[in-house]
């Protein structure tokens, strides 16, 4: 037993170097923990910045898809121009006016002319993309402010046809499109009249 006391020292005797080594160990442990916490916070901050950038990039891509897909892009042209020509097929070109849009989107659908079908196909493509944008906003994959500015002008143009568009999206069950349009004050403030 005496040999053990000799090796480890007496039970109640603490040497000054032991106290110093404990203080250094505690200090290094606390410093390591603080550095680890700082690294965690820096990582979280960087991750949030990366996530925000990815959200904005996805919003841009969603709108690029609208412009890159010819039918949805044509729907935007239709609501933006007073009268525009479109190639219906290899032989036939059609001119689409605002009255043609309203006529094609009137529900119940009674106009089955090639022009009306073409207009509905274009607006169906546009509404499909708008539905995707709304779903992305709804589940917080993208932020509304990232899609608001690029869409606002076209929503204002769509609002000129609000009576027919609301009837058509209700008829075709584009509930996400309705929710997306209702996010815009320019849509909400437009009175419905035919």
Backbone as JSON Lines, residues from 0, in Angstrom:
{"i":0,"aa":"X","n":[0.82,-1.18,0.0],"ca":[0.0,0.0,0.0],"c":[0.87,1.25,0.0]}
{"i":1,"aa":"X","n":[1.94,1.18,0.75],"ca":[2.83,2.32,0.79],"c":[3.42,2.6,-0.58]}
{"i":2,"aa":"X","n":[3.64,1.53,-1.35],"ca":[4.19,1.73,-2.69],"c":[3.21,2.51,-3.58]}
{"i":3,"aa":"X","n":[1.92,2.22,-3.44],"ca":[0.92,2.93,-4.23],"c":[0.86,4.41,-3.82]}
{"i":4,"aa":"X","n":[0.94,4.67,-2.53],"ca":[0.94,6.05,-2.07],"c":[2.16,6.79,-2.6]}
{"i":5,"aa":"X","n":[3.27,6.08,-2.67],"ca":[4.5,6.7,-3.16],"c":[4.34,7.07,-4.63]}
{"i":6,"aa":"X","n":[3.67,6.16,-5.41],"ca":[3.51,6.41,-6.85],"c":[2.51,7.54,-7.1]}
{"i":7,"aa":"X","n":[1.36,7.48,-6.45],"ca":[0.3,8.45,-6.72],"c":[0.3,9.64,-5.78]}
{"i":8,"aa":"X","n":[1.13,9.64,-4.81],"ca":[1.16,10.7,-3.83],"c":[0.17,10.41,-2.73]}
{"i":9,"aa":"X","n":[0.21,11.19,-1.72],"ca":[-0.71,10.98,-0.61],"c":[-2.1,11.42,-1.03]}
{"i":10,"aa":"X","n":[-3.15,10.77,-0.49],"ca":[-4.51,11.04,-0.93],"c":[-4.92,12.5,-0.81]}
{"i":11,"aa":"X","n":[-4.53,13.2,0.15],"ca":[-4.99,14.57,0.34],"c":[-3.98,15.61,-0.12]}
{"i":12,"aa":"X","n":[-2.91,15.2,-0.69],"ca":[-1.91,16.18,-1.09],"c":[-2.02,16.44,-2.59]}
{"i":13,"aa":"X","n":[-2.22,17.69,-2.96],"ca":[-2.31,18.09,-4.37],"c":[-1.14,19.03,-4.62]}
{"i":14,"aa":"X","n":[-0.4,18.69,-5.6],"ca":[0.77,19.47,-5.96],"c":[0.33,20.7,-6.79]}
{"i":15,"aa":"X","n":[1.07,21.77,-6.72],"ca":[0.74,22.98,-7.5],"c":[0.76,22.72,-9.01]}
{"i":16,"aa":"X","n":[1.63,21.89,-9.48],"ca":[1.69,21.61,-10.92],"c":[0.44,20.88,-11.38]}
{"i":17,"aa":"X","n":[-0.17,20.06,-10.47],"ca":[-1.4,19.37,-10.82],"c":[-2.54,20.38,-11.0]}
{"i":18,"aa":"X","n":[-2.62,21.32,-10.12],"ca":[-3.66,22.35,-10.21],"c":[-3.49,23.14,-11.5]}
{"i":19,"aa":"X","n":[-2.26,23.49,-11.8],"ca":[-1.98,24.23,-13.03],"c":[-2.35,23.41,-14.26]}
{"i":20,"aa":"X","n":[-2.02,22.12,-14.26],"ca":[-2.33,21.28,-15.42],"c":[-3.84,21.11,-15.57]}
{"i":21,"aa":"X","n":[-4.59,21.05,-14.45],"ca":[-6.05,20.96,-14.55],"c":[-6.63,22.26,-15.12]}
{"i":22,"aa":"X","n":[-6.11,23.37,-14.68],"ca":[-6.59,24.66,-15.18],"c":[-6.33,24.78,-16.68]}
{"i":23,"aa":"X","n":[-5.15,24.35,-17.1],"ca":[-4.81,24.39,-18.53],"c":[-5.75,23.46,-19.3]}
{"i":24,"aa":"X","n":[-6.0,22.26,-18.76],"ca":[-6.87,21.3,-19.44],"c":[-8.3,21.84,-19.54]}
{"i":25,"aa":"X","n":[-8.8,22.44,-18.46],"ca":[-10.15,23.02,-18.48],"c":[-10.2,24.17,-19.49]}
{"i":26,"aa":"X","n":[-9.19,25.05,-19.48],"ca":[-9.14,26.16,-20.41],"c":[-9.12,25.66,-21.86]}
{"i":27,"aa":"X","n":[-8.3,24.68,-22.15],"ca":[-8.21,24.14,-23.52],"c":[-9.53,23.47,-23.9]}
{"i":28,"aa":"X","n":[-10.17,22.77,-22.97],"ca":[-11.46,22.14,-23.24],"c":[-12.53,23.18,-23.56]}
{"i":29,"aa":"X","n":[-12.57,24.24,-22.76],"ca":[-13.54,25.31,-23.01],"c":[-13.26,26.03,-24.33]}
{"i":30,"aa":"X","n":[-11.99,26.28,-24.58],"ca":[-11.61,26.93,-25.83],"c":[-11.99,26.06,-27.03]}
{"i":31,"aa":"X","n":[-11.76,24.77,-26.93],"ca":[-12.13,23.84,-28.01],"c":[-13.63,23.82,-28.22]}
{"i":32,"aa":"X","n":[-14.39,23.82,-27.13],"ca":[-15.85,23.82,-27.24],"c":[-16.34,25.12,-27.89]}
{"i":33,"aa":"X","n":[-15.74,26.26,-27.49],"ca":[-16.13,27.54,-28.09],"c":[-15.81,27.56,-29.58]}
{"i":34,"aa":"X","n":[-14.64,27.07,-29.95],"ca":[-14.27,27.03,-31.37],"c":[-15.19,26.11,-32.15]}
{"i":35,"aa":"X","n":[-15.56,25.0,-31.53],"ca":[-16.5,24.08,-32.2],"c":[-17.85,24.76,-32.4]}
{"i":36,"aa":"X","n":[-18.35,25.49,-31.41],"ca":[-19.62,26.2,-31.54],"c":[-19.53,27.29,-32.6]}
{"i":37,"aa":"X","n":[-18.43,28.01,-32.62],"ca":[-18.25,29.05,-33.64],"c":[-18.27,28.42,-35.03]}
{"i":38,"aa":"X","n":[-17.61,27.29,-35.18],"ca":[-17.61,26.59,-36.48],"c":[-19.01,26.14,-36.86]}
{"i":39,"aa":"X","n":[-19.77,25.67,-35.88],"ca":[-21.15,25.25,-36.16],"c":[-21.96,26.45,-36.64]}
{"i":40,"aa":"X","n":[-21.86,27.6,-35.96],"ca":[-22.61,28.78,-36.36],"c":[-22.17,29.3,-37.72]}
{"i":41,"aa":"X","n":[-20.88,29.27,-37.98],"ca":[-20.39,29.69,-39.3],"c":[-20.94,28.76,-40.37]}
{"i":42,"aa":"X","n":[-20.94,27.46,-40.09],"ca":[-21.49,26.48,-41.04],"c":[-22.97,26.69,-41.29]}
{"i":43,"aa":"X","n":[-23.73,26.95,-40.23],"ca":[-25.16,27.21,-40.38],"c":[-25.42,28.48,-41.18]}
{"i":44,"aa":"X","n":[-24.64,29.51,-40.92],"ca":[-24.79,30.75,-41.65],"c":[-24.48,30.54,-43.14]}
{"i":45,"aa":"X","n":[-23.38,29.84,-43.4],"ca":[-23.0,29.58,-44.79],"c":[-24.05,28.73,-45.49]}
{"i":46,"aa":"X","n":[-24.6,27.77,-44.77],"ca":[-25.64,26.9,-45.34],"c":[-26.88,27.71,-45.66]}
{"i":47,"aa":"X","n":[-27.25,28.63,-44.78],"ca":[-28.44,29.44,-45.04],"c":[-28.21,30.36,-46.25]}
{"i":48,"aa":"X","n":[-27.0,30.89,-46.39],"ca":[-26.68,31.71,-47.56],"c":[-26.75,30.87,-48.84]}
{"i":49,"aa":"X","n":[-26.19,29.66,-48.79],"ca":[-26.24,28.77,-49.95],"c":[-27.67,28.4,-50.29]}
{"i":50,"aa":"X","n":[-28.47,28.11,-49.26],"ca":[-29.86,27.74,-49.47],"c":[-30.63,28.89,-50.1]}
{"i":51,"aa":"X","n":[-30.39,30.1,-49.62],"ca":[-31.07,31.27,-50.16],"c":[-30.71,31.48,-51.62]}
{"i":52,"aa":"X","n":[-29.43,31.29,-51.94],"ca":[-28.98,31.44,-53.32],"c":[-29.65,30.38,-54.2]}
{"i":53,"aa":"X","n":[-29.76,29.17,-53.7],"ca":[-30.39,28.09,-54.47],"c":[-31.87,28.36,-54.67]}
{"i":54,"aa":"X","n":[-32.53,28.94,-53.66],"ca":[-33.94,29.3,-53.81],"c":[-34.12,30.32,-54.94]}
{"i":55,"aa":"X","n":[-33.29,31.33,-54.94],"ca":[-33.39,32.36,-55.97],"c":[-33.07,31.78,-57.35]}
{"i":56,"aa":"X","n":[-32.1,30.9,-57.4],"ca":[-31.75,30.26,-58.68],"c":[-32.9,29.4,-59.19]}
{"i":57,"aa":"X","n":[-33.55,28.66,-58.31],"ca":[-34.68,27.82,-58.71],"c":[-35.83,28.68,-59.21]}
{"i":58,"aa":"X","n":[-36.09,29.8,-58.56],"ca":[-37.15,30.7,-59.02],"c":[-36.85,31.2,-60.43]}
{"i":59,"aa":"X","n":[-35.61,31.54,-60.67],"ca":[-35.21,31.98,-62.02],"c":[-35.42,30.86,-63.03]}
{"i":60,"aa":"X","n":[-35.04,29.64,-62.66],"ca":[-35.19,28.5,-63.57],"c":[-36.66,28.22,-63.87]}
{"i":61,"aa":"X","n":[-37.52,28.34,-62.86],"ca":[-38.94,28.12,-63.08],"c":[-39.49,29.11,-64.11]}
{"i":62,"aa":"X","n":[-39.04,30.36,-64.03],"ca":[-39.5,31.34,-65.01],"c":[-38.83,31.14,-66.36]}
{"i":63,"aa":"X","n":[-37.59,30.71,-66.37],"ca":[-36.94,30.41,-67.65],"c":[-37.7,29.32,-68.39]}
{"i":64,"aa":"X","n":[-38.22,28.34,-67.66],"ca":[-38.97,27.26,-68.3],"c":[-40.24,27.78,-68.97]}
{"i":65,"aa":"X","n":[-40.86,28.77,-68.38],"ca":[-42.05,29.37,-69.01],"c":[-41.67,29.99,-70.34]}
{"i":66,"aa":"X","n":[-40.57,30.71,-70.36],"ca":[-40.14,31.39,-71.59],"c":[-39.51,30.44,-72.59]}
{"i":67,"aa":"X","n":[-38.94,29.34,-72.12],"ca":[-38.29,28.39,-73.02],"c":[-39.27,27.44,-73.7]}
{"i":68,"aa":"X","n":[-40.42,27.21,-73.09],"ca":[-41.42,26.31,-73.67],"c":[-42.33,27.14,-74.56]}
{"i":69,"aa":"X","n":[-42.31,26.88,-75.85],"ca":[-42.98,27.74,-76.83],"c":[-44.46,27.98,-76.56]}
{"i":70,"aa":"X","n":[-45.26,26.97,-76.23],"ca":[-46.68,27.26,-75.98],"c":[-46.91,28.23,-74.81]}
{"i":71,"aa":"X","n":[-46.22,28.03,-73.69],"ca":[-46.43,28.96,-72.57],"c":[-45.9,30.35,-72.91]}
{"i":72,"aa":"X","n":[-44.8,30.41,-73.62],"ca":[-44.26,31.7,-74.07],"c":[-45.25,32.39,-75.02]}
{"i":73,"aa":"X","n":[-45.88,31.61,-75.88],"ca":[-46.87,32.19,-76.8],"c":[-48.06,32.76,-76.04]}
{"i":74,"aa":"X","n":[-48.46,32.11,-74.95],"ca":[-49.55,32.65,-74.13],"c":[-49.16,34.02,-73.58]}
{"i":75,"aa":"X","n":[-47.9,34.16,-73.15],"ca":[-47.44,35.46,-72.66],"c":[-47.45,36.51,-73.76]}
{"i":76,"aa":"X","n":[-47.05,36.1,-74.95],"ca":[-47.09,37.03,-76.08],"c":[-48.53,37.44,-76.38]}
{"i":77,"aa":"X","n":[-49.45,36.47,-76.3],"ca":[-50.86,36.77,-76.59],"c":[-51.43,37.83,-75.65]}
{"i":78,"aa":"X","n":[-51.07,37.76,-74.38],"ca":[-51.63,38.73,-73.43],"c":[-50.85,40.05,-73.45]}
{"i":79,"aa":"X","n":[-49.69,40.03,-74.09],"ca":[-48.85,41.23,-74.11],"c":[-49.06,42.08,-75.36]}
{"i":80,"aa":"X","n":[-49.48,41.47,-76.43],"ca":[-49.62,42.17,-77.7],"c":[-51.09,42.29,-78.07]}
{"i":81,"aa":"X","n":[-51.43,43.37,-78.7],"ca":[-52.81,43.61,-79.1],"c":[-53.28,42.58,-80.13]}
{"i":82,"aa":"X","n":[-52.44,42.26,-81.06],"ca":[-52.76,41.25,-82.07],"c":[-51.43,40.7,-82.59]}
{"i":83,"aa":"X","n":[-51.27,39.41,-82.45],"ca":[-49.99,38.78,-82.83],"c":[-50.28,37.57,-83.71]}
{"i":84,"aa":"X","n":[-49.36,37.28,-84.62],"ca":[-49.49,36.12,-85.51],"c":[-48.72,34.94,-84.95]}
{"i":85,"aa":"X","n":[-49.33,33.75,-85.1],"ca":[-48.71,32.51,-84.64],"c":[-48.85,31.47,-85.73]}
{"i":86,"aa":"X","n":[-47.87,30.6,-85.81],"ca":[-47.87,29.53,-86.79],"c":[-48.66,28.35,-86.22]}
{"i":87,"aa":"X","n":[-49.85,28.11,-86.78],"ca":[-50.7,27.03,-86.3],"c":[-50.16,25.68,-86.74]}
{"i":88,"aa":"X","n":[-49.78,25.59,-87.99],"ca":[-49.13,24.4,-88.55],"c":[-48.27,24.87,-89.71]}
{"i":89,"aa":"X","n":[-47.76,23.95,-90.5],"ca":[-46.85,24.33,-91.58],"c":[-47.49,25.27,-92.6]}
{"i":90,"aa":"X","n":[-48.79,25.11,-92.81],"ca":[-49.46,25.9,-93.84],"c":[-50.22,27.11,-93.31]}
{"i":91,"aa":"X","n":[-50.67,27.04,-92.08],"ca":[-51.6,28.06,-91.6],"c":[-51.02,28.9,-90.47]}
{"i":92,"aa":"X","n":[-51.19,30.21,-90.62],"ca":[-50.8,31.17,-89.6],"c":[-52.08,31.82,-89.1]}
{"i":93,"aa":"X","n":[-52.13,32.08,-87.79],"ca":[-53.33,32.7,-87.23],"c":[-52.95,33.99,-86.51]}
{"i":94,"aa":"X","n":[-53.88,34.91,-86.46],"ca":[-53.71,36.14,-85.72],"c":[-54.6,36.02,-84.47]}
{"i":95,"aa":"X","n":[-54.02,36.32,-83.3],"ca":[-54.75,36.19,-82.04],"c":[-54.93,37.57,-81.42]}
{"i":96,"aa":"X","n":[-56.17,37.93,-81.18],"ca":[-56.5,39.2,-80.54],"c":[-56.95,38.94,-79.11]}
{"i":97,"aa":"X","n":[-57.13,40.01,-78.34],"ca":[-57.64,39.86,-76.98],"c":[-59.04,39.22,-76.99]}
{"i":98,"aa":"X","n":[-59.86,39.57,-77.96],"ca":[-61.2,38.98,-78.06],"c":[-61.1,37.48,-78.33]}
{"i":99,"aa":"X","n":[-60.11,37.06,-79.12],"ca":[-59.91,35.63,-79.38],"c":[-59.55,34.89,-78.1]}
{"i":100,"aa":"X","n":[-58.73,35.51,-77.26],"ca":[-58.35,34.89,-75.98],"c":[-59.59,34.71,-75.11]}
{"i":101,"aa":"X","n":[-60.36,35.77,-74.98],"ca":[-61.57,35.7,-74.16],"c":[-62.54,34.65,-74.7]}
{"i":102,"aa":"X","n":[-62.68,34.59,-76.0],"ca":[-63.58,33.62,-76.63],"c":[-63.1,32.19,-76.39]}
{"i":103,"aa":"X","n":[-61.81,31.96,-76.51],"ca":[-61.27,30.59,-76.35],"c":[-61.35,30.12,-74.91]}
{"i":104,"aa":"X","n":[-61.22,31.05,-73.96],"ca":[-61.22,30.66,-72.55],"c":[-62.6,30.72,-71.91]}
{"i":105,"aa":"X","n":[-63.61,31.05,-72.68],"ca":[-64.97,31.08,-72.16],"c":[-65.41,29.67,-71.78]}
{"i":106,"aa":"X","n":[-66.03,29.56,-70.6],"ca":[-66.54,28.26,-70.17],"c":[-68.05,28.36,-70.03]}
{"i":107,"aa":"X","n":[-68.78,27.3,-70.33],"ca":[-68.27,26.02,-70.84],"c":[-67.7,26.2,-72.24]}
{"i":108,"aa":"X","n":[-66.75,25.36,-72.54],"ca":[-66.04,25.48,-73.81],"c":[-66.98,25.07,-74.94]}
{"i":109,"aa":"X","n":[-67.25,26.04,-75.82],"ca":[-68.11,25.76,-76.97],"c":[-67.38,26.01,-78.28]}
{"i":110,"aa":"X","n":[-66.29,26.75,-78.22],"ca":[-65.53,27.06,-79.43],"c":[-64.43,26.01,-79.59]}
{"i":111,"aa":"X","n":[-64.57,25.19,-80.61],"ca":[-63.58,24.13,-80.87],"c":[-62.83,24.37,-82.18]}
{"i":112,"aa":"X","n":[-62.74,25.62,-82.58],"ca":[-61.99,25.94,-83.8],"c":[-60.51,25.69,-83.55]}
{"i":113,"aa":"X","n":[-59.74,25.48,-84.61],"ca":[-58.29,25.29,-84.43],"c":[-57.62,26.45,-83.68]}
{"i":114,"aa":"X","n":[-58.09,27.67,-83.94],"ca":[-57.52,28.84,-83.25],"c":[-57.81,28.77,-81.75]}
{"i":115,"aa":"X","n":[-59.04,28.47,-81.38],"ca":[-59.41,28.4,-79.96],"c":[-58.66,27.26,-79.26]}
{"i":116,"aa":"X","n":[-58.53,26.14,-79.94],"ca":[-57.79,25.01,-79.35],"c":[-56.32,25.39,-79.14]}
{"i":117,"aa":"X","n":[-55.75,26.08,-80.1],"ca":[-54.35,26.51,-79.99],"c":[-54.18,27.46,-78.8]}
{"i":118,"aa":"X","n":[-55.1,28.41,-78.67],"ca":[-55.02,29.36,-77.55],"c":[-55.13,28.62,-76.22]}
{"i":119,"aa":"X","n":[-56.07,27.69,-76.12],"ca":[-56.23,26.93,-74.86],"c":[-54.98,26.11,-74.56]}
{"i":120,"aa":"X","n":[-54.38,25.49,-75.58],"ca":[-53.14,24.72,-75.36],"c":[-52.04,25.62,-74.82]}
{"i":121,"aa":"X","n":[-51.93,26.81,-75.37],"ca":[-50.9,27.75,-74.89],"c":[-51.17,28.16,-73.45]}
{"i":122,"aa":"X","n":[-52.41,28.48,-73.13],"ca":[-52.73,28.88,-71.76],"c":[-52.65,27.7,-70.8]}
{"i":123,"aa":"X","n":[-52.98,26.5,-71.26],"ca":[-52.79,25.31,-70.41],"c":[-51.32,25.14,-70.05]}
{"i":124,"aa":"X","n":[-50.44,25.37,-71.01],"ca":[-48.99,25.27,-70.74],"c":[-48.56,26.35,-69.75]}
{"i":125,"aa":"X","n":[-49.05,27.56,-69.95],"ca":[-48.72,28.65,-69.02],"c":[-49.24,28.34,-67.62]}
{"i":126,"aa":"X","n":[-50.47,27.87,-67.53],"ca":[-51.04,27.57,-66.22],"c":[-50.35,26.39,-65.55]}
{"i":127,"aa":"X","n":[-49.9,25.43,-66.34],"ca":[-49.13,24.32,-65.77],"c":[-47.87,24.86,-65.08]}
{"i":128,"aa":"X","n":[-47.17,25.75,-65.75],"ca":[-45.95,26.32,-65.17],"c":[-46.28,27.2,-63.96]}
{"i":129,"aa":"X","n":[-47.35,27.94,-64.02],"ca":[-47.74,28.77,-62.88],"c":[-48.12,27.89,-61.69]}
{"i":130,"aa":"X","n":[-48.73,26.76,-61.97],"ca":[-49.08,25.81,-60.91],"c":[-47.8,25.32,-60.21]}
{"i":131,"aa":"X","n":[-46.76,25.04,-61.0],"ca":[-45.48,24.6,-60.43],"c":[-44.84,25.7,-59.59]}
{"i":132,"aa":"X","n":[-44.91,26.91,-60.05],"ca":[-44.35,28.03,-59.29],"c":[-45.08,28.17,-57.96]}
{"i":133,"aa":"X","n":[-46.41,28.12,-57.99],"ca":[-47.19,28.24,-56.76],"c":[-46.86,27.11,-55.79]}
{"i":134,"aa":"X","n":[-46.76,25.9,-56.3],"ca":[-46.42,24.77,-55.44],"c":[-45.05,24.98,-54.79]}
{"i":135,"aa":"X","n":[-44.1,25.49,-55.54],"ca":[-42.76,25.74,-55.0],"c":[-42.78,26.83,-53.94]}
{"i":136,"aa":"X","n":[-43.61,27.85,-54.13],"ca":[-43.73,28.91,-53.13],"c":[-44.43,28.36,-51.89]}
{"i":137,"aa":"X","n":[-45.46,27.59,-52.11],"ca":[-46.27,27.05,-51.02],"c":[-45.46,26.16,-50.07]}
{"i":138,"aa":"X","n":[-44.55,25.37,-50.61],"ca":[-43.75,24.47,-49.77],"c":[-42.39,25.08,-49.41]}
{"i":139,"aa":"X","n":[-42.25,26.38,-49.66],"ca":[-41.06,27.15,-49.29],"c":[-39.78,26.7,-49.99]}
{"i":140,"aa":"X","n":[-39.91,26.16,-51.17],"ca":[-38.73,25.83,-51.97],"c":[-38.18,27.11,-52.59]}
{"i":141,"aa":"X","n":[-39.09,28.01,-52.96],"ca":[-38.7,29.35,-53.42],"c":[-39.52,30.36,-52.64]}
{"i":142,"aa":"X","n":[-39.03,31.57,-52.6],"ca":[-39.74,32.65,-51.92],"c":[-40.58,33.43,-52.92]}
{"i":143,"aa":"X","n":[-41.7,33.92,-52.43],"ca":[-42.59,34.68,-53.31],"c":[-41.9,35.9,-53.88]}
{"i":144,"aa":"X","n":[-41.09,36.58,-53.07],"ca":[-40.43,37.8,-53.58],"c":[-39.49,37.5,-54.75]}
{"i":145,"aa":"X","n":[-39.04,36.25,-54.87],"ca":[-38.18,35.89,-56.0],"c":[-38.97,35.71,-57.29]}
{"i":146,"aa":"X","n":[-40.24,35.43,-57.18],"ca":[-41.06,35.24,-58.38],"c":[-42.0,36.42,-58.63]}
{"i":147,"aa":"X","n":[-42.13,37.28,-57.64],"ca":[-43.09,38.38,-57.74],"c":[-42.75,39.34,-58.87]}
{"i":148,"aa":"X","n":[-41.52,39.83,-58.89],"ca":[-41.16,40.86,-59.89],"c":[-41.2,40.34,-61.32]}
{"i":149,"aa":"X","n":[-40.64,39.16,-61.59],"ca":[-40.72,38.72,-62.99],"c":[-42.16,38.42,-63.44]}
{"i":150,"aa":"X","n":[-43.05,38.07,-62.5],"ca":[-44.41,37.69,-62.87],"c":[-45.38,38.86,-62.87]}
{"i":151,"aa":"X","n":[-45.09,39.88,-62.12],"ca":[-46.07,40.95,-61.88],"c":[-46.6,41.59,-63.16]}
{"i":152,"aa":"X","n":[-45.73,41.86,-64.1],"ca":[-46.17,42.49,-65.35],"c":[-47.18,41.6,-66.06]}
{"i":153,"aa":"X","n":[-46.86,40.32,-66.16],"ca":[-47.74,39.4,-66.88],"c":[-49.04,39.13,-66.12]}
{"i":154,"aa":"X","n":[-48.98,39.16,-64.8],"ca":[-50.21,39.01,-64.01],"c":[-51.12,40.21,-64.27]}
{"i":155,"aa":"X","n":[-50.53,41.38,-64.38],"ca":[-51.31,42.57,-64.7],"c":[-51.97,42.43,-66.07]}
{"i":156,"aa":"X","n":[-51.25,41.86,-67.02],"ca":[-51.82,41.63,-68.36],"c":[-52.91,40.56,-68.31]}
{"i":157,"aa":"X","n":[-52.69,39.52,-67.51],"ca":[-53.71,38.48,-67.36],"c":[-54.98,39.07,-66.71]}
{"i":158,"aa":"X","n":[-54.79,40.01,-65.81],"ca":[-55.93,40.6,-65.1],"c":[-56.9,41.3,-66.06]}
{"i":159,"aa":"X","n":[-56.42,41.69,-67.22],"ca":[-57.31,42.29,-68.23],"c":[-58.36,41.28,-68.7]}
{"i":160,"aa":"X","n":[-58.07,40.0,-68.54],"ca":[-58.95,38.91,-68.96],"c":[-59.44,38.11,-67.75]}
{"i":161,"aa":"X","n":[-59.49,38.77,-66.59],"ca":[-59.75,38.07,-65.33],"c":[-61.04,37.26,-65.34]}
{"i":162,"aa":"X","n":[-62.1,37.81,-65.87],"ca":[-63.37,37.1,-65.89],"c":[-63.23,35.75,-66.59]}
{"i":163,"aa":"X","n":[-62.62,35.74,-67.76],"ca":[-62.49,34.52,-68.55],"c":[-61.45,33.57,-67.96]}
{"i":164,"aa":"X","n":[-60.37,34.14,-67.46],"ca":[-59.31,33.31,-66.9],"c":[-59.78,32.63,-65.61]}
{"i":165,"aa":"X","n":[-60.47,33.36,-64.76],"ca":[-60.98,32.73,-63.53],"c":[-61.96,31.62,-63.86]}
{"i":166,"aa":"X","n":[-62.83,31.85,-64.81],"ca":[-63.76,30.8,-65.22],"c":[-63.03,29.58,-65.76]}
{"i":167,"aa":"X","n":[-62.0,29.84,-66.56],"ca":[-61.25,28.74,-67.17],"c":[-60.44,27.95,-66.14]}
{"i":168,"aa":"X","n":[-59.77,28.65,-65.23],"ca":[-58.97,27.91,-64.23],"c":[-59.88,27.17,-63.24]}
{"i":169,"aa":"X","n":[-61.08,27.68,-62.99],"ca":[-62.02,26.92,-62.17],"c":[-62.52,25.69,-62.92]}
{"i":170,"aa":"X","n":[-62.78,25.86,-64.21],"ca":[-63.25,24.76,-65.05],"c":[-62.19,23.66,-65.18]}
{"i":171,"aa":"X","n":[-60.94,24.07,-65.34],"ca":[-59.85,23.09,-65.55],"c":[-59.2,22.65,-64.24]}
{"i":172,"aa":"X","n":[-59.66,23.18,-63.12],"ca":[-59.19,22.78,-61.78],"c":[-57.74,23.16,-61.51]}
{"i":173,"aa":"X","n":[-57.32,24.28,-62.04],"ca":[-55.98,24.81,-61.76],"c":[-56.03,25.6,-60.46]}
{"i":174,"aa":"X","n":[-56.22,24.92,-59.34],"ca":[-56.36,25.62,-58.05],"c":[-55.07,26.33,-57.64]}
{"i":175,"aa":"X","n":[-53.93,25.77,-58.0],"ca":[-52.66,26.43,-57.67],"c":[-52.48,27.73,-58.42]}
{"i":176,"aa":"X","n":[-52.99,27.77,-59.65],"ca":[-52.9,29.0,-60.44],"c":[-53.74,30.09,-59.78]}
{"i":177,"aa":"X","n":[-54.93,29.71,-59.34],"ca":[-55.8,30.67,-58.67],"c":[-55.1,31.22,-57.42]}
{"i":178,"aa":"X","n":[-54.5,30.34,-56.63],"ca":[-53.78,30.79,-55.43],"c":[-52.6,31.7,-55.79]}
{"i":179,"aa":"X","n":[-51.89,31.33,-56.85],"ca":[-50.74,32.14,-57.27],"c":[-51.21,33.53,-57.71]}
{"i":180,"aa":"X","n":[-52.25,33.6,-58.52],"ca":[-52.74,34.89,-58.99],"c":[-53.23,35.75,-57.83]}
{"i":181,"aa":"X","n":[-53.85,35.12,-56.85],"ca":[-54.39,35.88,-55.71],"c":[-53.31,36.46,-54.81]}
{"i":182,"aa":"X","n":[-52.07,36.04,-54.97],"ca":[-50.97,36.64,-54.22],"c":[-50.65,38.06,-54.69]}
{"i":183,"aa":"X","n":[-51.09,38.41,-55.87],"ca":[-50.76,39.69,-56.49],"c":[-51.89,40.69,-56.28]}
{"i":184,"aa":"X","n":[-51.54,41.85,-55.76],"ca":[-52.57,42.88,-55.54],"c":[-53.15,43.36,-56.86]}
{"i":185,"aa":"X","n":[-52.36,43.36,-57.91],"ca":[-52.85,43.81,-59.21],"c":[-53.96,42.88,-59.7]}
{"i":186,"aa":"X","n":[-53.91,41.62,-59.35],"ca":[-54.97,40.67,-59.71],"c":[-56.18,40.86,-58.8]}
{"i":187,"aa":"X","n":[-55.91,40.96,-57.52],"ca":[-56.99,41.08,-56.54],"c":[-57.77,42.39,-56.71]}
{"i":188,"aa":"X","n":[-57.08,43.44,-57.12],"ca":[-57.73,44.75,-57.25],"c":[-58.51,44.91,-58.55]}
{"i":189,"aa":"X","n":[-58.32,43.97,-59.47],"ca":[-59.02,44.06,-60.76],"c":[-60.45,43.57,-60.59]}
{"i":190,"aa":"X","n":[-61.4,44.42,-60.93],"ca":[-62.81,44.03,-60.85],"c":[-63.15,43.09,-62.0]}
{"i":191,"aa":"X","n":[-63.98,42.11,-61.69],"ca":[-64.39,41.15,-62.73],"c":[-65.55,41.72,-63.5]}
{"i":192,"aa":"X","n":[-65.35,41.73,-64.81],"ca":[-66.45,42.1,-65.7],"c":[-66.19,41.47,-67.05]}
{"i":193,"aa":"X","n":[-67.23,41.11,-67.73],"ca":[-67.02,40.51,-69.07],"c":[-67.41,41.46,-70.15]}
